[in-house]
Coordinates of C-alpha atoms in Angstrom, one line a residue:
X21 CA 91.7 132.0 140.4
X22 CA 92.6 133.9 137.2
X23 CA 90.9 135.1 134.0
X24 CA 91.3 131.7 132.4
X25 CA 88.3 130.6 134.5
X26 CA 84.7 132.0 134.7
X27 CA 83.0 132.9 137.9
X28 CA 81.7 129.4 138.3
X29 CA 85.3 128.1 138.2
X30 CA 85.0 126.5 134.8
X31 CA 88.0 126.7 132.4
X32 CA 87.3 129.0 129.5
X33 CA 89.0 126.7 127.0
X34 CA 88.5 128.9 124.0
X35 CA 90.6 131.6 125.6
X36 CA 93.6 129.6 126.8
X37 CA 96.6 129.7 124.4
X38 CA 94.1 130.4 121.6
X39 CA 96.2 133.1 120.0
X40 CA 99.5 134.9 120.2
X41 CA 100.4 138.5 119.8
X42 CA 102.4 138.5 116.5
X43 CA 105.5 140.5 115.6
X44 CA 103.4 142.1 112.9
X45 CA 101.2 143.8 115.5
X46 CA 104.2 145.6 117.0
X47 CA 105.7 146.5 113.6
X48 CA 102.5 147.5 111.8
X49 CA 99.7 148.2 114.3
X50 CA 101.8 149.9 117.1
X51 CA 104.8 151.0 115.1
X52 CA 108.3 152.3 115.8
X53 CA 107.0 155.8 116.7
X54 CA 105.1 154.5 119.7
X55 CA 107.7 151.9 120.6
X56 CA 110.3 154.7 120.9
X57 CA 108.0 156.5 123.5
X58 CA 107.5 153.5 125.8
X59 CA 109.1 153.5 129.2
X60 CA 108.1 150.0 130.1
X61 CA 106.5 146.9 128.5
X62 CA 105.2 143.9 130.5
X63 CA 104.2 140.6 129.0
X64 CA 102.1 139.5 132.0
X65 CA 100.6 136.3 130.6
X66 CA 97.0 136.7 131.7
X67 CA 95.7 133.9 129.5
X68 CA 98.9 131.9 128.9
X69 CA 102.7 132.2 129.2
X70 CA 104.6 134.8 127.2
X71 CA 107.5 132.4 126.7
X72 CA 105.3 130.0 124.7
X73 CA 104.9 132.7 121.9
X74 CA 106.7 131.3 118.9
X75 CA 107.9 134.8 118.0
X76 CA 108.8 135.8 121.6
X77 CA 112.5 136.4 121.0
X78 CA 111.9 138.2 117.7
X79 CA 109.4 140.6 119.3
X80 CA 111.8 141.5 122.0
X81 CA 114.7 141.9 119.5
X82 CA 112.5 144.4 117.6
X83 CA 111.5 146.3 120.7
X84 CA 115.1 146.4 122.1
X85 CA 116.5 147.5 118.7
X86 CA 114.1 150.5 118.5
X87 CA 114.1 151.4 122.2
X88 CA 117.4 150.4 123.9
X89 CA 116.5 152.0 127.3
X90 CA 113.0 150.9 128.1
X91 CA 112.3 148.3 130.7
X92 CA 111.0 145.0 129.3
X93 CA 109.6 142.4 131.7
X94 CA 107.8 139.1 131.3
X95 CA 105.9 137.0 133.8
X96 CA 106.4 133.3 133.4
X97 CA 106.1 130.0 135.3
X98 CA 109.5 129.1 133.8
X99 CA 108.5 125.6 132.9
X100 CA 108.7 125.9 129.1
X101 CA 111.2 126.3 126.4
X102 CA 114.9 125.5 126.4
X103 CA 117.9 126.7 128.5
X104 CA 119.2 128.4 125.4
X105 CA 116.0 130.4 125.0
X106 CA 116.2 131.7 128.6
X107 CA 119.9 132.6 128.0
X108 CA 119.0 134.6 124.9
X109 CA 116.2 136.4 126.8
X110 CA 118.7 137.5 129.4
X111 CA 121.1 138.9 126.7
X112 CA 118.2 141.0 125.4
X113 CA 117.9 142.5 128.9
X114 CA 114.4 141.2 129.4
X115 CA 113.6 141.0 133.1
X116 CA 111.7 137.9 134.2
X117 CA 109.2 137.5 137.1
X118 CA 109.1 133.8 137.7
X119 CA 105.8 132.7 139.2
X120 CA 107.0 129.9 141.6
X121 CA 104.4 129.1 144.2
X122 CA 106.2 126.6 146.4
X123 CA 109.2 124.2 146.3
X124 CA 109.8 121.0 144.5
X125 CA 106.9 119.1 146.0
X126 CA 104.3 121.9 146.1
X127 CA 104.9 124.3 143.2
X128 CA 103.0 122.1 140.7
X129 CA 99.9 122.0 142.8
X130 CA 99.0 125.5 141.5
X131 CA 101.4 125.8 138.6
X132 CA 100.0 122.7 136.9
X133 CA 102.3 120.4 135.0
X134 CA 105.4 122.5 135.6
X135 CA 108.4 120.1 136.1
X136 CA 110.7 121.3 138.9
X137 CA 113.9 120.1 137.3
X138 CA 113.1 121.9 134.0
X139 CA 112.1 125.1 135.9
X140 CA 115.4 125.1 137.9
X141 CA 117.5 124.5 134.7
X142 CA 115.7 127.4 133.0
X143 CA 116.1 129.8 136.0
X144 CA 119.8 129.0 136.3
X145 CA 120.4 129.4 132.6
X146 CA 118.7 132.8 132.6
X147 CA 120.4 134.1 135.8
X148 CA 123.9 132.8 134.7
X149 CA 123.5 134.7 131.4
X150 CA 123.1 138.0 133.4
X151 CA 119.3 138.1 133.6
X152 CA 117.5 140.0 136.4
X153 CA 115.0 137.6 138.0
X154 CA 112.3 138.1 140.6
X155 CA 110.7 135.2 142.4
X156 CA 106.9 135.9 142.8
X157 CA 105.3 133.6 145.4
X158 CA 101.6 133.4 145.7
X159 CA 100.6 132.1 149.1
X160 CA 98.1 129.2 149.6
X161 CA 97.5 127.0 152.7
X162 CA 99.7 124.2 151.2
X163 CA 102.8 126.4 150.7
X164 CA 102.5 129.0 153.4
X165 CA 105.0 127.3 155.7
X166 CA 107.6 127.1 153.0
X167 CA 107.8 130.9 152.3
X168 CA 111.0 131.5 154.2
X169 CA 112.7 128.4 152.7
X170 CA 111.7 129.6 149.2
X171 CA 113.1 133.1 149.9
X172 CA 116.4 131.6 151.1
X173 CA 116.6 129.5 147.9
X174 CA 115.9 132.6 145.8
X175 CA 119.0 134.2 147.3
X176 CA 121.1 131.1 146.6
X177 CA 120.1 131.0 143.0
X178 CA 120.8 134.7 142.4
X179 CA 117.3 136.2 142.2
X180 CA 117.4 140.0 142.7
X181 CA 114.1 140.0 144.6
X182 CA 111.5 137.8 146.3
X183 CA 107.9 139.0 146.5
X184 CA 105.1 137.1 148.2
X185 CA 101.4 138.0 148.3
X186 CA 97.9 136.8 149.2
X187 CA 95.4 136.6 146.4
X188 CA 92.4 138.9 146.9
X189 CA 90.3 136.7 144.7
X190 CA 89.0 134.6 147.6
X191 CA 86.8 137.5 148.5
X192 CA 85.5 139.4 145.4
X193 CA 82.5 140.6 143.4
X194 CA 81.5 138.6 140.4
X195 CA 80.6 140.2 137.0
X196 CA 77.0 140.5 138.1
X197 CA 78.0 142.5 141.2
X198 CA 77.3 139.5 143.6
X199 CA 79.6 139.2 146.6
X200 CA 81.4 135.9 147.2
X201 CA 83.7 134.7 150.0
X202 CA 85.2 131.2 149.4
X203 CA 87.8 129.2 151.4
X204 CA 88.6 126.3 149.0
X205 CA 88.4 125.3 145.4
X206 CA 87.9 121.6 144.5
X207 CA 90.2 120.6 141.6
X208 CA 89.4 116.9 141.7
X209 CA 92.6 115.4 142.9
X210 CA 93.0 117.9 145.7
X211 CA 91.6 121.1 147.2
X212 CA 93.2 124.5 146.7
X213 CA 92.7 126.1 150.2
X214 CA 92.8 129.7 151.3
X215 CA 95.8 130.6 153.5
X216 CA 95.7 132.0 156.9
X217 CA 95.8 135.7 156.2
X218 CA 97.0 138.7 158.2
X219 CA 94.5 141.1 159.7
X220 CA 94.6 143.4 156.6
X221 CA 92.9 141.5 153.8
X222 CA 93.8 144.1 151.2
X223 CA 97.0 145.9 152.1
X224 CA 96.3 149.1 150.1
X225 CA 92.8 149.7 151.3
X226 CA 91.0 150.6 154.6
X227 CA 89.4 147.2 154.8
X228 CA 90.8 145.7 157.9
X229 CA 88.3 143.1 159.2
X230 CA 88.1 139.7 157.6
X231 CA 84.5 139.1 158.7
X232 CA 82.7 138.7 155.4
X233 CA 79.7 140.8 156.3
X234 CA 81.8 143.8 157.6
X235 CA 83.9 143.5 154.5
X236 CA 80.9 143.5 152.2
X237 CA 79.3 146.6 153.8
X238 CA 82.6 148.5 153.6
X239 CA 83.2 147.5 150.0
X240 CA 79.7 148.4 148.9
X241 CA 79.8 151.8 150.6
X242 CA 83.2 152.6 149.2
X243 CA 82.3 151.5 145.7
X244 CA 79.4 154.0 145.5
X245 CA 81.5 157.1 146.3
X246 CA 84.5 159.0 145.0
X247 CA 86.7 159.1 141.9
X248 CA 88.6 155.9 141.3
X249 CA 92.4 156.2 141.5
X250 CA 93.1 154.7 138.0
X251 CA 96.6 153.4 138.1
X252 CA 96.7 153.1 134.3
X253 CA 96.3 156.9 133.9
X254 CA 98.0 159.1 136.5
X255 CA 100.8 161.7 136.9
X256 CA 101.0 162.0 133.1
X257 CA 101.9 158.3 132.7
X258 CA 99.6 156.2 130.6
X259 CA 99.3 152.4 130.3
X260 CA 97.4 150.2 127.9
X261 CA 96.9 146.4 127.8
X262 CA 96.7 144.4 124.6
X263 CA 95.4 140.9 124.8
X264 CA 96.9 138.2 122.6
X265 CA 93.6 138.2 120.6
X266 CA 93.9 141.9 120.0
X267 CA 91.5 143.4 122.5
X268 CA 92.7 146.7 124.0
X269 CA 91.9 148.0 127.5
X270 CA 93.6 150.2 130.1
X271 CA 94.9 147.2 132.1
X272 CA 94.7 143.4 132.5
X273 CA 92.8 143.7 135.8
X274 CA 89.4 144.4 134.3
X275 CA 89.5 141.0 132.7
X276 CA 88.4 139.6 129.4
X277 CA 86.4 142.1 127.4
X278 CA 83.8 139.6 126.2
X279 CA 83.9 137.2 129.2
X280 CA 84.0 139.5 132.2
X281 CA 82.4 142.8 133.4
X282 CA 83.5 145.0 130.5
X283 CA 80.9 143.2 128.3
X284 CA 78.3 145.3 129.9
X285 CA 79.5 148.5 128.2
X286 CA 81.0 147.3 124.9
X287 CA 78.7 147.4 121.9
X288 CA 81.0 146.6 119.0
X289 CA 84.0 144.3 119.7
X290 CA 85.7 145.2 116.4
X291 CA 86.1 148.7 117.7
X292 CA 88.2 147.5 120.6
X293 CA 90.4 145.0 118.7
X294 CA 93.8 146.2 117.3
X295 CA 93.5 143.6 114.5
X296 CA 90.4 145.4 113.2
X297 CA 90.8 149.0 114.4
X298 CA 93.9 151.2 114.8
X299 CA 95.2 151.8 118.3
X300 CA 94.5 155.6 118.1
X301 CA 90.9 154.9 117.1
X302 CA 90.4 152.5 120.0
X303 CA 91.8 154.9 122.5
X304 CA 89.5 157.7 121.2
X305 CA 86.5 155.4 121.0
X306 CA 83.4 154.8 123.1
X307 CA 84.8 152.1 125.3
X308 CA 87.6 154.2 126.8
X309 CA 85.2 157.1 127.1
X310 CA 82.7 155.0 129.0
X311 CA 85.4 153.7 131.3
X312 CA 86.6 157.3 131.9
X313 CA 83.0 158.3 132.9
X314 CA 82.7 155.4 135.3
X315 CA 86.1 156.0 136.9
X316 CA 85.1 159.7 137.4
X317 CA 81.8 158.7 139.0
X318 CA 79.8 160.6 136.4
X319 CA 76.0 160.3 137.1
X320 CA 74.4 157.6 134.9
X321 CA 77.7 156.0 134.0
X322 CA 78.6 152.3 134.6
X323 CA 81.4 151.8 137.1
X324 CA 83.3 148.5 136.9
X325 CA 83.7 146.5 140.1
X326 CA 87.1 145.5 138.9
X327 CA 88.3 149.1 138.6
X328 CA 87.3 149.8 142.2
X329 CA 88.6 146.6 143.5
X330 CA 92.0 147.1 141.9
X331 CA 92.7 150.8 142.3
X332 CA 90.2 152.0 145.0
X333 CA 88.7 155.5 145.4
X334 CA 90.0 158.8 146.7

């Protein structure tokens, strides 16, 4: 249920942990001038886990040295590296959102191969060193009844927040614009099943009926009209997303630039890769201009389904 898989639920093996963002990218391609302007930096781990980057601590040391006040956050399943690593991360004032989807006997069903004992050791080491931790809980049928127990455990461990959510990816458009509504995913040794959801399927939209035909009609009608509320560019705040392989886009939600829907508007991939083209040239290039036209609803422009699904329209 993430960008590591294609729309037919096959793992895109060439994309998973295939590359890391190197320290040199921050030093040479982004540079101190831009780093000093940043308010926030998130390592969200769309294709892997930020903690597995061999230069993870060195990157955050560089960022913190050149911008002592910005917020730095990583998203991690917490199942890798040593207790000492997590303690050092806390000392660098890097906030961590731990993706923990269950308790000892259920977390590993979605967070594959994460060992509970290792996870708990890492969490305790980070929090005890002064780290600010958030527990992010993705709800499935197999862990839905454990939500309150997980929240109570988060308080005992010293998490500053507990956030639970339902994935919208059970009901979605694929990259060809085809609507799908699924209730389970067969993973071989067990089935990942859709949870019992509240009346509102998408909490920030006007879609309130979970009947798939009514949802589809509402979604299609809304998609065709209005300017998209792009969360990456609003109120004089601007956001960009840099993939580990160097691709640059406004946010992680539009997916892989050569695997998902953006492939329909990109003509030259070197022009959107920070390892080949400067950040300034990318931001001023055709890809960002085409995205802007689609977001604005300019006649004849291509509008990404993922932009509409994520941010909605006015």
